[in-house]
Structures are given as structure tokens and as C-alpha cells.
Coordinates of C-alpha atoms and ligand atoms in Angstrom, one line a residue:
X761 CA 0.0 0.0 0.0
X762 CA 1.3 3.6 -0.9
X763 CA 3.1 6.2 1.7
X764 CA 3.8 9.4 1.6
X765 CA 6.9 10.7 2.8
X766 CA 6.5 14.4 4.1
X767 CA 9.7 16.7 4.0
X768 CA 8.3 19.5 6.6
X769 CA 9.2 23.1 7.0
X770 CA 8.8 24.2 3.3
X771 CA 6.4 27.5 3.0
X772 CA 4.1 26.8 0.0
X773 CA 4.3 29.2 -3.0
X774 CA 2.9 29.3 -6.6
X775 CA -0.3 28.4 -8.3
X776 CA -2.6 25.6 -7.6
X777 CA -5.3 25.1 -10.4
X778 CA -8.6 23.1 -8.8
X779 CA -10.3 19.7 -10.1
X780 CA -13.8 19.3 -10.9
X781 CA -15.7 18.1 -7.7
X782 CA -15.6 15.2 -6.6
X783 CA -19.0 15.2 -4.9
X784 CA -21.1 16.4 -8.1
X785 CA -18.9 13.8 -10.3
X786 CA -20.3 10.9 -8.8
X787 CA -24.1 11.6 -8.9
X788 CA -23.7 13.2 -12.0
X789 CA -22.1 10.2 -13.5
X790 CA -24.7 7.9 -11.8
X791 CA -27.5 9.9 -13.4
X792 CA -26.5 8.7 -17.3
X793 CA -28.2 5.4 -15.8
X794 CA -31.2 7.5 -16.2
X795 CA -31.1 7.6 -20.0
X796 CA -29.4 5.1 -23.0
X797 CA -28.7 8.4 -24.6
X798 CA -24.8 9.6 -24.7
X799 CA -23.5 11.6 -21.6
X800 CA -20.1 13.4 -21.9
X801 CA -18.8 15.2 -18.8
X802 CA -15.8 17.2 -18.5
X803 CA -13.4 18.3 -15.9
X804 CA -14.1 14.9 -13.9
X805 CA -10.6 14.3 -11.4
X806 CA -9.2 11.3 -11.6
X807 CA -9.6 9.7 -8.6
X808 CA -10.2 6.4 -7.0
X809 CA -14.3 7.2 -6.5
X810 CA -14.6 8.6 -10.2
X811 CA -13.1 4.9 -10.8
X812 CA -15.1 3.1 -8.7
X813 CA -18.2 5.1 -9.8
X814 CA -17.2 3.7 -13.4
X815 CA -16.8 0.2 -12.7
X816 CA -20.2 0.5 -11.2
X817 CA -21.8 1.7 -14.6
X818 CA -19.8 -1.0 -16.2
X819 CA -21.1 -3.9 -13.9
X820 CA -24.6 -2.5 -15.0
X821 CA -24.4 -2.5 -18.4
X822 CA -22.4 0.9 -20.0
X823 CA -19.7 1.3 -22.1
X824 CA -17.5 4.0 -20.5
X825 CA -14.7 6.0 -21.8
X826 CA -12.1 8.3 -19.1
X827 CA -9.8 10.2 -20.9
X828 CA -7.8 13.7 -20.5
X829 CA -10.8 14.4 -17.5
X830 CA -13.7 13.6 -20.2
X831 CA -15.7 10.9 -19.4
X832 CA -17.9 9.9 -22.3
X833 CA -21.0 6.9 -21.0
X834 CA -22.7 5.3 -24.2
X835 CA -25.4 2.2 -24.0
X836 CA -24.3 -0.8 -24.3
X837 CA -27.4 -3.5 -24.5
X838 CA -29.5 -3.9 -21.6
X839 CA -29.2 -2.6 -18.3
X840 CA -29.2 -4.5 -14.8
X841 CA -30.8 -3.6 -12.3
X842 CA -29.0 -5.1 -9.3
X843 CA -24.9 -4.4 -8.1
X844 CA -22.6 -6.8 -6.1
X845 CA -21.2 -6.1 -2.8
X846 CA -17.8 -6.2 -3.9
X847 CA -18.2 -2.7 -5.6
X848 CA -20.5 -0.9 -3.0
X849 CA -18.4 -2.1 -0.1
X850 CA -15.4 0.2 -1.9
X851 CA -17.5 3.4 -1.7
X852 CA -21.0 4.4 0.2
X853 CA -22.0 6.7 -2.6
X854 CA -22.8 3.5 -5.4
X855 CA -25.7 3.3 -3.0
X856 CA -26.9 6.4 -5.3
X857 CA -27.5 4.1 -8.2
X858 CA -30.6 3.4 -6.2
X859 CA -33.0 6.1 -7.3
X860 CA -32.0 5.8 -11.1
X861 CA -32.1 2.5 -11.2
X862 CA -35.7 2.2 -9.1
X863 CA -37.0 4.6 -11.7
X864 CA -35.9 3.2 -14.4
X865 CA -36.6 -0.6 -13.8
X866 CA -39.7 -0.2 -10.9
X867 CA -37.6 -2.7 -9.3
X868 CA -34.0 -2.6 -8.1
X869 CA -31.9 -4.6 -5.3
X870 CA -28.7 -2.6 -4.0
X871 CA -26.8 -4.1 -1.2
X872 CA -27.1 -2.1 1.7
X873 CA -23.7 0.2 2.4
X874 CA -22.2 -0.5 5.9
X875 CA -21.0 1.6 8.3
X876 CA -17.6 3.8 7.7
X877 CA -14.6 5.4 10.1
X878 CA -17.0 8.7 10.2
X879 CA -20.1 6.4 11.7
X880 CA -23.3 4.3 11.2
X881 CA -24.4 6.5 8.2
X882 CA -28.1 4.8 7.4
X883 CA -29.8 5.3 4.4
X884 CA -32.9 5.7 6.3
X885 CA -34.1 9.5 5.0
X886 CA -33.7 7.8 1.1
X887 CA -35.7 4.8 1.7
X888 CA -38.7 6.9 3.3
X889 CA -38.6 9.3 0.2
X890 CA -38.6 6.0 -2.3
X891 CA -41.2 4.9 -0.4
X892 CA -43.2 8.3 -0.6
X893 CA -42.4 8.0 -4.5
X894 CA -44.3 4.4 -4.1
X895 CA -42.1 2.0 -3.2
X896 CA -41.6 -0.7 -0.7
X897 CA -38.4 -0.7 0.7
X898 CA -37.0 -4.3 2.4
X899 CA -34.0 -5.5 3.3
X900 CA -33.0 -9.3 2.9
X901 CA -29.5 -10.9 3.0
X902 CA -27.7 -7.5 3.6
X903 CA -29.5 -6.3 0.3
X904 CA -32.1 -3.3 0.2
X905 CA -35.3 -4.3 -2.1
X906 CA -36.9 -1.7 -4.3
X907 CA -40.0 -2.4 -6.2
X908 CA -43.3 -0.4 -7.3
X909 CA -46.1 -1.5 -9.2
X910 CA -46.1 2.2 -10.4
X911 CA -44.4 5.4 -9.1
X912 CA -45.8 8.6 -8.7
X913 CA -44.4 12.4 -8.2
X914 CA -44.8 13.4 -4.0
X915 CA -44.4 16.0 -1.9
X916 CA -41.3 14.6 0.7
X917 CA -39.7 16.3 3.9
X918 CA -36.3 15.2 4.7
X919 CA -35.9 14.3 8.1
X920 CA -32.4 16.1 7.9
X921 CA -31.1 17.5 5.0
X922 CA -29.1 14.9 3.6
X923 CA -26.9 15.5 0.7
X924 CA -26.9 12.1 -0.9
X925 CA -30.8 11.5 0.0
X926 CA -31.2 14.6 -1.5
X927 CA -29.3 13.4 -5.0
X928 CA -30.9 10.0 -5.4
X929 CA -34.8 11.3 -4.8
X930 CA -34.1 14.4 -6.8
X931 CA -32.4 11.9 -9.8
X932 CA -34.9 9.5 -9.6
X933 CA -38.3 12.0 -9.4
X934 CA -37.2 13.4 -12.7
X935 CA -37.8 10.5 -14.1
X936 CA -41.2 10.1 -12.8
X937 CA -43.5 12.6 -14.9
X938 CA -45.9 15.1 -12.9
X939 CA -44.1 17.6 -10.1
X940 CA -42.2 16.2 -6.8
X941 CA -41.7 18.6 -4.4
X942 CA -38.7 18.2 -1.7
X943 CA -38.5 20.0 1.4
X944 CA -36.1 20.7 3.8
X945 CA -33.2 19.4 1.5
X946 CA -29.5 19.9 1.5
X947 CA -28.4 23.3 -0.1
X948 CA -24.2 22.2 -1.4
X949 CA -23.3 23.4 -4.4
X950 CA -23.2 19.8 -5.6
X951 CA -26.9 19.7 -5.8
X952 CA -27.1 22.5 -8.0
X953 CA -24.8 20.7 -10.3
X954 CA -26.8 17.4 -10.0
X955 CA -30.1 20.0 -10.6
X956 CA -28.3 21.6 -13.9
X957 CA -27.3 18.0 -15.4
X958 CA -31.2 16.9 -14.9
X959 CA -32.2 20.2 -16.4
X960 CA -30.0 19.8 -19.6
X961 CA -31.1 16.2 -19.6
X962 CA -35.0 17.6 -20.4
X963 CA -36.7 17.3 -16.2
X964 CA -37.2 20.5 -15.0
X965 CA -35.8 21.4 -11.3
X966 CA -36.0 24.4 -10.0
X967 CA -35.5 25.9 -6.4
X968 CA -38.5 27.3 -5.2
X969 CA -38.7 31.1 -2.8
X970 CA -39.0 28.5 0.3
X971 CA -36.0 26.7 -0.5
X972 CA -37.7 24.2 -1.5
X973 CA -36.6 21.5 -5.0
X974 CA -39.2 21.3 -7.2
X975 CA -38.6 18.6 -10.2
X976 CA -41.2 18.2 -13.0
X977 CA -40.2 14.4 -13.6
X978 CA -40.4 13.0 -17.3
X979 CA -41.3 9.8 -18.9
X980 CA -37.7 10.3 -21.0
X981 CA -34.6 12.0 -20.2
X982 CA -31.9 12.2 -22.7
X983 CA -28.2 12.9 -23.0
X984 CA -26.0 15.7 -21.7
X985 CA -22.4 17.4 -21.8
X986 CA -21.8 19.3 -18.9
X987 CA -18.7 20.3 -17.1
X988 CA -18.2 19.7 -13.3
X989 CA -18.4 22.7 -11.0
X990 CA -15.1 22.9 -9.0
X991 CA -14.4 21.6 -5.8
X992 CA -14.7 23.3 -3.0
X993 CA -13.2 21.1 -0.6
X994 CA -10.3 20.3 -2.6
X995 CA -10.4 24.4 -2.6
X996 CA -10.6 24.7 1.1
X997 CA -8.2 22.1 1.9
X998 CA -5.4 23.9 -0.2
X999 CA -6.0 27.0 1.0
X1000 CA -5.7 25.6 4.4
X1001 CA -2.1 23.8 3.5
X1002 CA -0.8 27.2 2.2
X1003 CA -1.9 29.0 5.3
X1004 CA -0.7 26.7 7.6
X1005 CA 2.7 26.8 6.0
X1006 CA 2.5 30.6 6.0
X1007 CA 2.3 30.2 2.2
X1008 CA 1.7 32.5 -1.0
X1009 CA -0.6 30.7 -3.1
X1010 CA -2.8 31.9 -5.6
X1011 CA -6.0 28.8 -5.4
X1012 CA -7.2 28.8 -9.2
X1013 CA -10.0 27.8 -11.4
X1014 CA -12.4 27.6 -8.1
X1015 CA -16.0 29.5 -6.8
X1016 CA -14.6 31.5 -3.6
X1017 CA -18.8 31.8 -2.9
X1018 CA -18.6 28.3 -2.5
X1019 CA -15.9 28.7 0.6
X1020 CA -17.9 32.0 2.4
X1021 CA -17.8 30.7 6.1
X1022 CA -14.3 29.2 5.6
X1023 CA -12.8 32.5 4.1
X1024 CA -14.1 34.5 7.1
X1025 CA -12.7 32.4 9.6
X1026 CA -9.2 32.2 7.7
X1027 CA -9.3 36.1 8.0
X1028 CA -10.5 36.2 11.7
X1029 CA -8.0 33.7 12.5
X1030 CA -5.6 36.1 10.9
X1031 CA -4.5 35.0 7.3
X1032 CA -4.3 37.7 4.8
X1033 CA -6.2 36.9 1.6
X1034 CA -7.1 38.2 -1.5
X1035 CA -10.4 36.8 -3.0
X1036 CA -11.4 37.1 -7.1
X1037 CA -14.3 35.8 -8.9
X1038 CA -12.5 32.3 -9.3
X1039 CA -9.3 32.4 -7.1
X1040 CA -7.8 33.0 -3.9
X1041 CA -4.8 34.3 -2.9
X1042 CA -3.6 33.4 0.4
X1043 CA -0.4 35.7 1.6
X1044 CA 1.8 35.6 3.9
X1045 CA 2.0 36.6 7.2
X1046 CA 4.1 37.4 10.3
X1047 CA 2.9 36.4 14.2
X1048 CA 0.9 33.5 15.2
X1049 CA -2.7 32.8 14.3
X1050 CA -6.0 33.7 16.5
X1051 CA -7.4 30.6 17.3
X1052 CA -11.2 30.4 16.0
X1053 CA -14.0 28.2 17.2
X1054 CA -15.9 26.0 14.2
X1055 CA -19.1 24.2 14.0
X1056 CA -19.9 22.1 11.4
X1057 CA -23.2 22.4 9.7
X1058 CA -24.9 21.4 6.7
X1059 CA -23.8 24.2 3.5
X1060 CA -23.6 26.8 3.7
X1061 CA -22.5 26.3 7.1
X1062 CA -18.6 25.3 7.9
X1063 CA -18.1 21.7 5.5
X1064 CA -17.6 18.6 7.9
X1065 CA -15.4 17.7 5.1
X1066 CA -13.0 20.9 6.0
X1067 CA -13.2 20.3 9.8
X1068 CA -9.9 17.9 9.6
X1069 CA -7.4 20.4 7.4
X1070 CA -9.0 23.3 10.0
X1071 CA -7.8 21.7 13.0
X1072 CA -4.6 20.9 11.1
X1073 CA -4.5 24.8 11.0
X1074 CA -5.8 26.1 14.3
X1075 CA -3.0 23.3 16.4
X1076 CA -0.1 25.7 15.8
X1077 CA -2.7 28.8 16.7
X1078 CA -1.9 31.1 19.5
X1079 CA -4.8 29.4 22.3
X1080 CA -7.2 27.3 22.8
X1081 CA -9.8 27.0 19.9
X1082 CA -12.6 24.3 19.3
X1083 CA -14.4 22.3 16.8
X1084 CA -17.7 21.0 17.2
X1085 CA -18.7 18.2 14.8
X1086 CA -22.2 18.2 14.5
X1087 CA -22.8 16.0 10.7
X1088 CA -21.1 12.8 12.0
X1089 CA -20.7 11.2 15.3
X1090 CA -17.2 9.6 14.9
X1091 CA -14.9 12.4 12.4
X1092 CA -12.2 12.8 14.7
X1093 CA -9.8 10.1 13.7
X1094 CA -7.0 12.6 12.9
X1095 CA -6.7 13.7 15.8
X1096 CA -4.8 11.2 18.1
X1097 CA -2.4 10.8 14.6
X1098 CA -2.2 14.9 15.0
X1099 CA -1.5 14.4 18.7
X1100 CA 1.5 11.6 17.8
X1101 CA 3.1 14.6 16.1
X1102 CA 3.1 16.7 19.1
X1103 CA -0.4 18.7 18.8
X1104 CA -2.0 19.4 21.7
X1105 CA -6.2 18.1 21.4
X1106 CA -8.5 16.4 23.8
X1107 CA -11.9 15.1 22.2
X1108 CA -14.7 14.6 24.0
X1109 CA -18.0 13.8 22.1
X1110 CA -18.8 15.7 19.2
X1111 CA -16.1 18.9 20.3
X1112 CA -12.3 18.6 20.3
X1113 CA -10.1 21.0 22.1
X1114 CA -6.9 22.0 21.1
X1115 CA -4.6 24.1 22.5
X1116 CA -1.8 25.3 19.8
X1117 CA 1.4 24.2 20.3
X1118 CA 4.6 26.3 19.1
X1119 CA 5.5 23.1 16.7
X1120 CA 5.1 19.6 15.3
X1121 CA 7.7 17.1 15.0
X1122 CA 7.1 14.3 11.9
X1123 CA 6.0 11.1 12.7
X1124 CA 5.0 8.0 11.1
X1125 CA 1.0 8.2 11.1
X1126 CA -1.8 6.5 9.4
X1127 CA -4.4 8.0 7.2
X1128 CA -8.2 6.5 8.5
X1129 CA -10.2 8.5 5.8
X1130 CA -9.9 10.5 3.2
X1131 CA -10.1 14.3 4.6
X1132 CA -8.1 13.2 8.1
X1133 CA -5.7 12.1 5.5
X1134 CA -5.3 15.3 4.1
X1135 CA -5.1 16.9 7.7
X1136 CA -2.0 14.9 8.0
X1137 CA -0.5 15.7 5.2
X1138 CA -0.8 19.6 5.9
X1139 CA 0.8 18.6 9.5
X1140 CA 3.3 17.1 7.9
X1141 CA 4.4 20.1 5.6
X1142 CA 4.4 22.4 9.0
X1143 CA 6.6 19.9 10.7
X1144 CA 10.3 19.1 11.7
X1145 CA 11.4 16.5 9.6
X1146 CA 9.6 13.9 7.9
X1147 CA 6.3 12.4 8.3
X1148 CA 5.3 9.3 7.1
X1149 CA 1.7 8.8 6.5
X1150 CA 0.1 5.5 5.9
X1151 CA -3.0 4.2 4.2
X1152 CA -2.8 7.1 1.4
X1153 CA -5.7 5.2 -0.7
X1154 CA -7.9 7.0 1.5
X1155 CA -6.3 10.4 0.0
X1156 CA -6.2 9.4 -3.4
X1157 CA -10.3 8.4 -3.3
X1158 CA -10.8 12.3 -3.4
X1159 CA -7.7 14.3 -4.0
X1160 CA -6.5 14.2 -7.6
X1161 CA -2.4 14.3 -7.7
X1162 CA -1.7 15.6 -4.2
X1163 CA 2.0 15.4 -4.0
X1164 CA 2.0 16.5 -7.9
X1165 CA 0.3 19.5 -7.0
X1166 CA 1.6 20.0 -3.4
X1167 CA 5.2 19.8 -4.7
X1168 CA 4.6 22.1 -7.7
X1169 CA 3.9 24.7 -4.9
X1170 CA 7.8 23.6 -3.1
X1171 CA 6.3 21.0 -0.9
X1172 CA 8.2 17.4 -0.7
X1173 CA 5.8 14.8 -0.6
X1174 CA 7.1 11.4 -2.4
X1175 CA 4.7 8.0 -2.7
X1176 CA 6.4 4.5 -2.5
X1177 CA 5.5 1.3 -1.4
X1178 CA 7.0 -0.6 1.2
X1179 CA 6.5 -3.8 -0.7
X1180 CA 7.6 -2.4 -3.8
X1181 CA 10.0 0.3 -3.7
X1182 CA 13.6 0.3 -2.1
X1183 CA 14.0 2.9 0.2
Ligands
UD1_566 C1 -22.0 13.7 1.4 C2 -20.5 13.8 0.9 C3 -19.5 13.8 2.1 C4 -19.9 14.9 3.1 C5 -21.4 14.7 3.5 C6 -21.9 15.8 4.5 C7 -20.6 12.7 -1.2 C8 -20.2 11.6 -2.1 N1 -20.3 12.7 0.0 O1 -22.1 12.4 2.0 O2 -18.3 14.1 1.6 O3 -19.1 14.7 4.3 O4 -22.2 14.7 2.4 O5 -21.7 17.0 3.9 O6 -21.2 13.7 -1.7 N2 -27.9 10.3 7.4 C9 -28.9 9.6 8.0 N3 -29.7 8.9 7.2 C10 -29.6 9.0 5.8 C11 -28.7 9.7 5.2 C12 -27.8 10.4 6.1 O7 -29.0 9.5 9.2 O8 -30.5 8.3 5.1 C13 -27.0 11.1 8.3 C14 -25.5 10.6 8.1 O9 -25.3 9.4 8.9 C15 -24.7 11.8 8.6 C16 -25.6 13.0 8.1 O10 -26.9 12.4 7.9 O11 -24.6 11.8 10.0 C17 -25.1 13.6 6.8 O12 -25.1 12.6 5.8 P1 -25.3 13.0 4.3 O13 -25.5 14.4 4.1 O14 -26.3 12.0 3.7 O15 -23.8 12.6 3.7 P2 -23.5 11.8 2.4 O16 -24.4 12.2 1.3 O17 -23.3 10.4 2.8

């Protein structure tokens, strides 16, 4: 399994250009199962999910193409309506095929993702909303059952705005004609990406002045070329690695909007930064940071998915700061790999406390998912000597080319394998 090797002590500086998201990619690429007509998307990272998410269209019947970030999904015969474990055990979100696939076929059987490092994570708040669209919903052998003798549009409140709920009813209610109305429904910028794609495809979503999704579902959808907003957490989380190393780094090709909350706290914490239409330009600075207490919240609210490279910020801050994880019960695996390399945090619950510390020293730590990954990785770029960081697969499912693009900016990251390379 790949390392990384982390050279510390080098300040960041240069250009960093952002990928397309990760987190519209894989809905967006799910949603071709909802037509036989060509889909070509563009700016699509190449990462471990994007090649997962492919496999899965594979093992259900398309022909895929992945080339120079272009991913081009023709028919190829019949579809299935069923996937095997192997493939949705090696990411949660194939569990997405569900509402496409439900919609498509009246009947579809998904094994049922497990639990992850970050928690239980059920898929409770989809299986009501299928059911609302006139399903039944059972589970046998570890596999969730979907059939409907006919489905119809519905009005559906989400118990809690869930992102992915909120992507599989909203895929699979465009293709049910007549007008679905969802309520109380996650607001990322992802979903308006997943929202454009069904739009082009011929449903029509639109937002409503309550917030609310409303999707005139069709009895056909056809093909679409779209291009993949950027990502704002691969957007946050190099921000956060140049301002931890007291970098100057221009962040490229990304929507600042997207990054509000985060941007605020970066300047009340004390790093200088300039902010365009589609870039940001951290600066340098002199002193020590303010520490600054985060919450996580659903968007636009601080991104659980940024809480990991913020603490990896905020544990060489002047005090005691805080960050209270309120999306998932168990997202503070970094932390006691942080604390190996000399930070200073106690977690208790959904809040960690951490009191900055003057340094970090490398060490040889292990990656348990993919954003505590990249926590480590800015801790090891802030450190004395090397780090060694283990488990980087869980980097790679959402980062494209992080020591390419780290070490274009001065950083020293190198990959090897223990069982491979001589070192
Ligand atoms: C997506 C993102 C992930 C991000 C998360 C929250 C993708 C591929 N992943 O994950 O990076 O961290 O949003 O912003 O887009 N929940 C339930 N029942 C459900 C569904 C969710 O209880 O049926 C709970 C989850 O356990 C979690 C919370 O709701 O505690 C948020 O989950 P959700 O918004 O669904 O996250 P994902 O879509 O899985």
C-alpha cells in the first residue's frame, strides 16, 4: 500500500489550479443510468471514486470512456438492475445508483452500504422518500429491495437535509412525470450541479422562494455534456495547507462563494487573503494565528469535510480554539495521529479542544479516511522532519495528484510502497 513521505518546513508558494468536484462527479455520472442516450462530462478528477463510480456503470451494463478528464458513458445492450457487494463495499455513494435505477426498472436490489470510520451512516431519510415515491423498501441478505407497481411524483420532507438523499430522490423523481416537491433538502453546491445536469437532460428542477426543489419528472430524459463545478473542498483544503505553511498561493479555477464561512474564519484567524471571482490568494503573514471556534453544519454552514485540514491549521494557533462536529458522530480520527506529532487536542464527544502548540515534530501516522488524510498531510508540511503517512488510498479516493500538485507549490511529498520500492 502507498506512503507518503513528508519533507516539513517548506512555505508553500505558486499556483494551484482546482479539479472538478468530486462530490457532483459521482451523482452526475450515476444519473446517465437514467437515459441510454450519450452523456459526456468534462473536468471529472481522476480519482479512485470517479473509478469506482465507473466500474459500477460498467457492472450494470455501460460502455465508458475516461480520458484527459472527459468521461464519455454510451449504452451498451440492456441494463441490470442489481450491483454486487464487492463494488459498494469500496465506496458508500454507489448506494446512489438506487433512485435511477428504481426509476428506471420499478424494481431494483442494492446491497445495503455499511457503516464507515465517520459512523453508522443509514440510508434511512432515502428509503422513506422512495417509499413516498411508491415503493416498498426491504432488506434481505444485507440487500435493500426496491419495487413499485407504479411510481408517482410526492411531496417529501427530509428528516435532515441529507446531501446524498437529496441526489438519489431528486435523480430518480425526474424520471417520474408530474411535479415532486422536496423539502427541507440539502443546499451544497453539488446539488445544484446534480439539478443543472437533470435540467440539460429535459426534467425541470428548479428551487423554489421556500427553498424548497421542485422537479417536473419526465417519462424520458436524454443525454448531456456538462462540465463539473469545482471543488470546493479540494479548494478549502489547499488554502488551508498554504496558510498553515504561511504560504503564497494563488488557489485557481475555483468559486470563492462556494468557501464563504471558511474565508471568514481564515481572516479572523488572521491570514491575509485576497479573493477574485474564481481564485484565492492566500499571503503571507508574520505572528501567530487567532485561534477560532468552528461548527460544522450542513452548507452553507462550515463543511464537515473541511473540519480535519482546519484543526490541522488552528493546532499551531496562539490558544485554545474548538471544533464542534455536529454532521457525523465519529470524524475525529486525525486527531490522536495529529497528537503523535506533538499537537496538543482532547476530544470529547462531538467537540475537540486543542490548545496550539509552538510546533510539530514528523512522525510516522496512518491516514483513517480521506479528509483526516489530508489533515495529515498539511501537518506534515508544518513539521520538523519527515512524516510518514500511511494508508494514502484514503487520499487518493478524493484528491487528484496531491503530491504533484503539493510539490509544484515547493512542498516534498514522495509515494512508495514498502512492498515495492527500495528505500
Ligand atoms: C456527502 C458527501 C460527504 C460529506 C457529507 C456531508 C458525497 C459523495 N459525500 O455524504 O463528503 O461529508 O455529504 O456534507 O457527496 N444520514 C442519516 N440517514 C440517511 C442519510 C444520512 O442518518 O439516510 C446522516 C448521516 O449518517 C450523517 C448525516 O446524515 O450523519 C449527513 O449525511 P449525508 O448528508 O447524507 O452525507 P453523504 O451524502 O453520505
Amino acid at each position: 500500500m502507498d506512503r507518503f513521505l513528508v519533507e516539513g518546513g517548506k512555505q508553500l508558494k505558486g499556483t494551484v489550479k482546482i479539479s472538478g468536484s468530486k462530490n457532483a462527479c459521482l451523482p452526475i455520472l450515476v444519473a446517465s443510468l437514467l437515459t441510454d442516450e450519450p452523456f459526456i462530462l468534462h473536468r471529472v478528477p481522476n480519482l479512485r471514486d470517479v473509478r469506482t463510480t465507473l466500474k459500477i456503470l460498467t457492472a450494470l451494463g455501460k460502455k465508458t470512456h475516461y480520458e484527459n478528464g472527459t468521461v464519455t458513458i454510451t449504452a451498451d445492450g440492456p441494463l441490470k438492475n442489481s450491483l454486487p457487494y464487492e463494488l459498494v463495499k469500496q465506496m458508500r455513494a454507489s448506494f446512489w445508483v438506487a433512485g435511477p435505477l428504481l426509476a428506471r426498472f420499478k424494481s431494483a436490489e442494492i446491497p445495503l452500504p455499511g457503516g464507515c470510520a465517520l459512523g453508522a451512516r443509514p440510508v434511512d431519510i432515502h428509503l422513506k422518500g422512495f417509499e413516498k415515491l411508491g415503493a416498498d423498501c426491504t432488506t434481505e441478505r444485507g440487500n435493500v429491495l426496491l419495487s413499485a407497481q407504479e411510481l408517482h411524483p410526492a411531496k417529501i420532507t427530509l428528516r435532515f437535509p441529507s446531501v446524498g438523499a437529496t441526489q438519489n430522490l431528486m435523480m430518480c423523481a425526474a424520471l417520474i412525470p408530474g411535479e415532486t416537491v422536496l423539502e427541507n433538502i440539502a443546499k451544497e453546491p453539488e446539488i445544484d450541479d446534480v439539478a443543472e445536469v437533470l435540467l440539460k437532460m429535459g426534467a425541470h428542477v428548479v428551487t423554489d422562494e421556500k427553498g424548497r426543489l421542485i422537479i417536473e419528472g419526465k417519462e424520458k430524459l436524454g443525454g448531456v455534456e456538462h462540465t463539473v463545478v469545482a471543488d470546493r473542498i479540494e479548494t478549502g483544503s489547499y488554502i488551508l495547507a498554504a496558510a498553515a505553511t504561511r504560504g503564497d498561493v494563488r488557489v485557481e479555477g475555483c468559486v470563492p462563494e462556494h468557501n464563504s464561512i471558511l474565508l471568514e474564519y481564515l481572516q479572523e484567524a488572521g491570514v491575509p487573503l485576497e479573493i477574485g471571482m474564481d481564485f484565492v490568494h492566500v499571503k503571507p503573514y508574520q505572528g501567530a494565528l487567532k485561534p477560532v471556534r468552528i461548527k460544522t453544519a450542513p452548507y452553507p454552514g462550515f463543511a464537515t469535510d473541511l473540519q480535519a485540514p482546519w484543526m490541522a491549521l488552528m493546532i499551531l494557533a496562539e490558544g485554545a480554539s474548538e471544533v464542534d462536529e455536529d454532521i457525523f458522530e465519529n470524524r475525529f480520527m486525525h486527531a490522536p495521529e495529529l497528537v503523535r506529532m506533538g499537537a496538543n487536542i482532547v476530544t470529547e464527544k462531538s467537540i475537540a479542544r486543542v490548545s496550539g502548540v509552538k510546533e510539530l515534530s514528523g512522525a510516522h501516522v496512518m491516514a483513517s479516511d480521506l479528509r483526516g488524510g489530508f489533515a495529515l498531510l498539511i501537518a506534515g508540511l508544518c513539521a520538523k522532519g519527515t512524516t510518514e503517512i500511511e494508508r494514502v488510498y484514503h487520499i487518493d479516493r478524493g484528491y487528484e495528484d496531491p503530491e504533484g500538485k503539493l510539490n509544484a507549490l515547493g512542498a516534498h511529498v514522495t509515494r512508495y510502497n514498502p512492498d515495492k520500492d527500495d528505500f
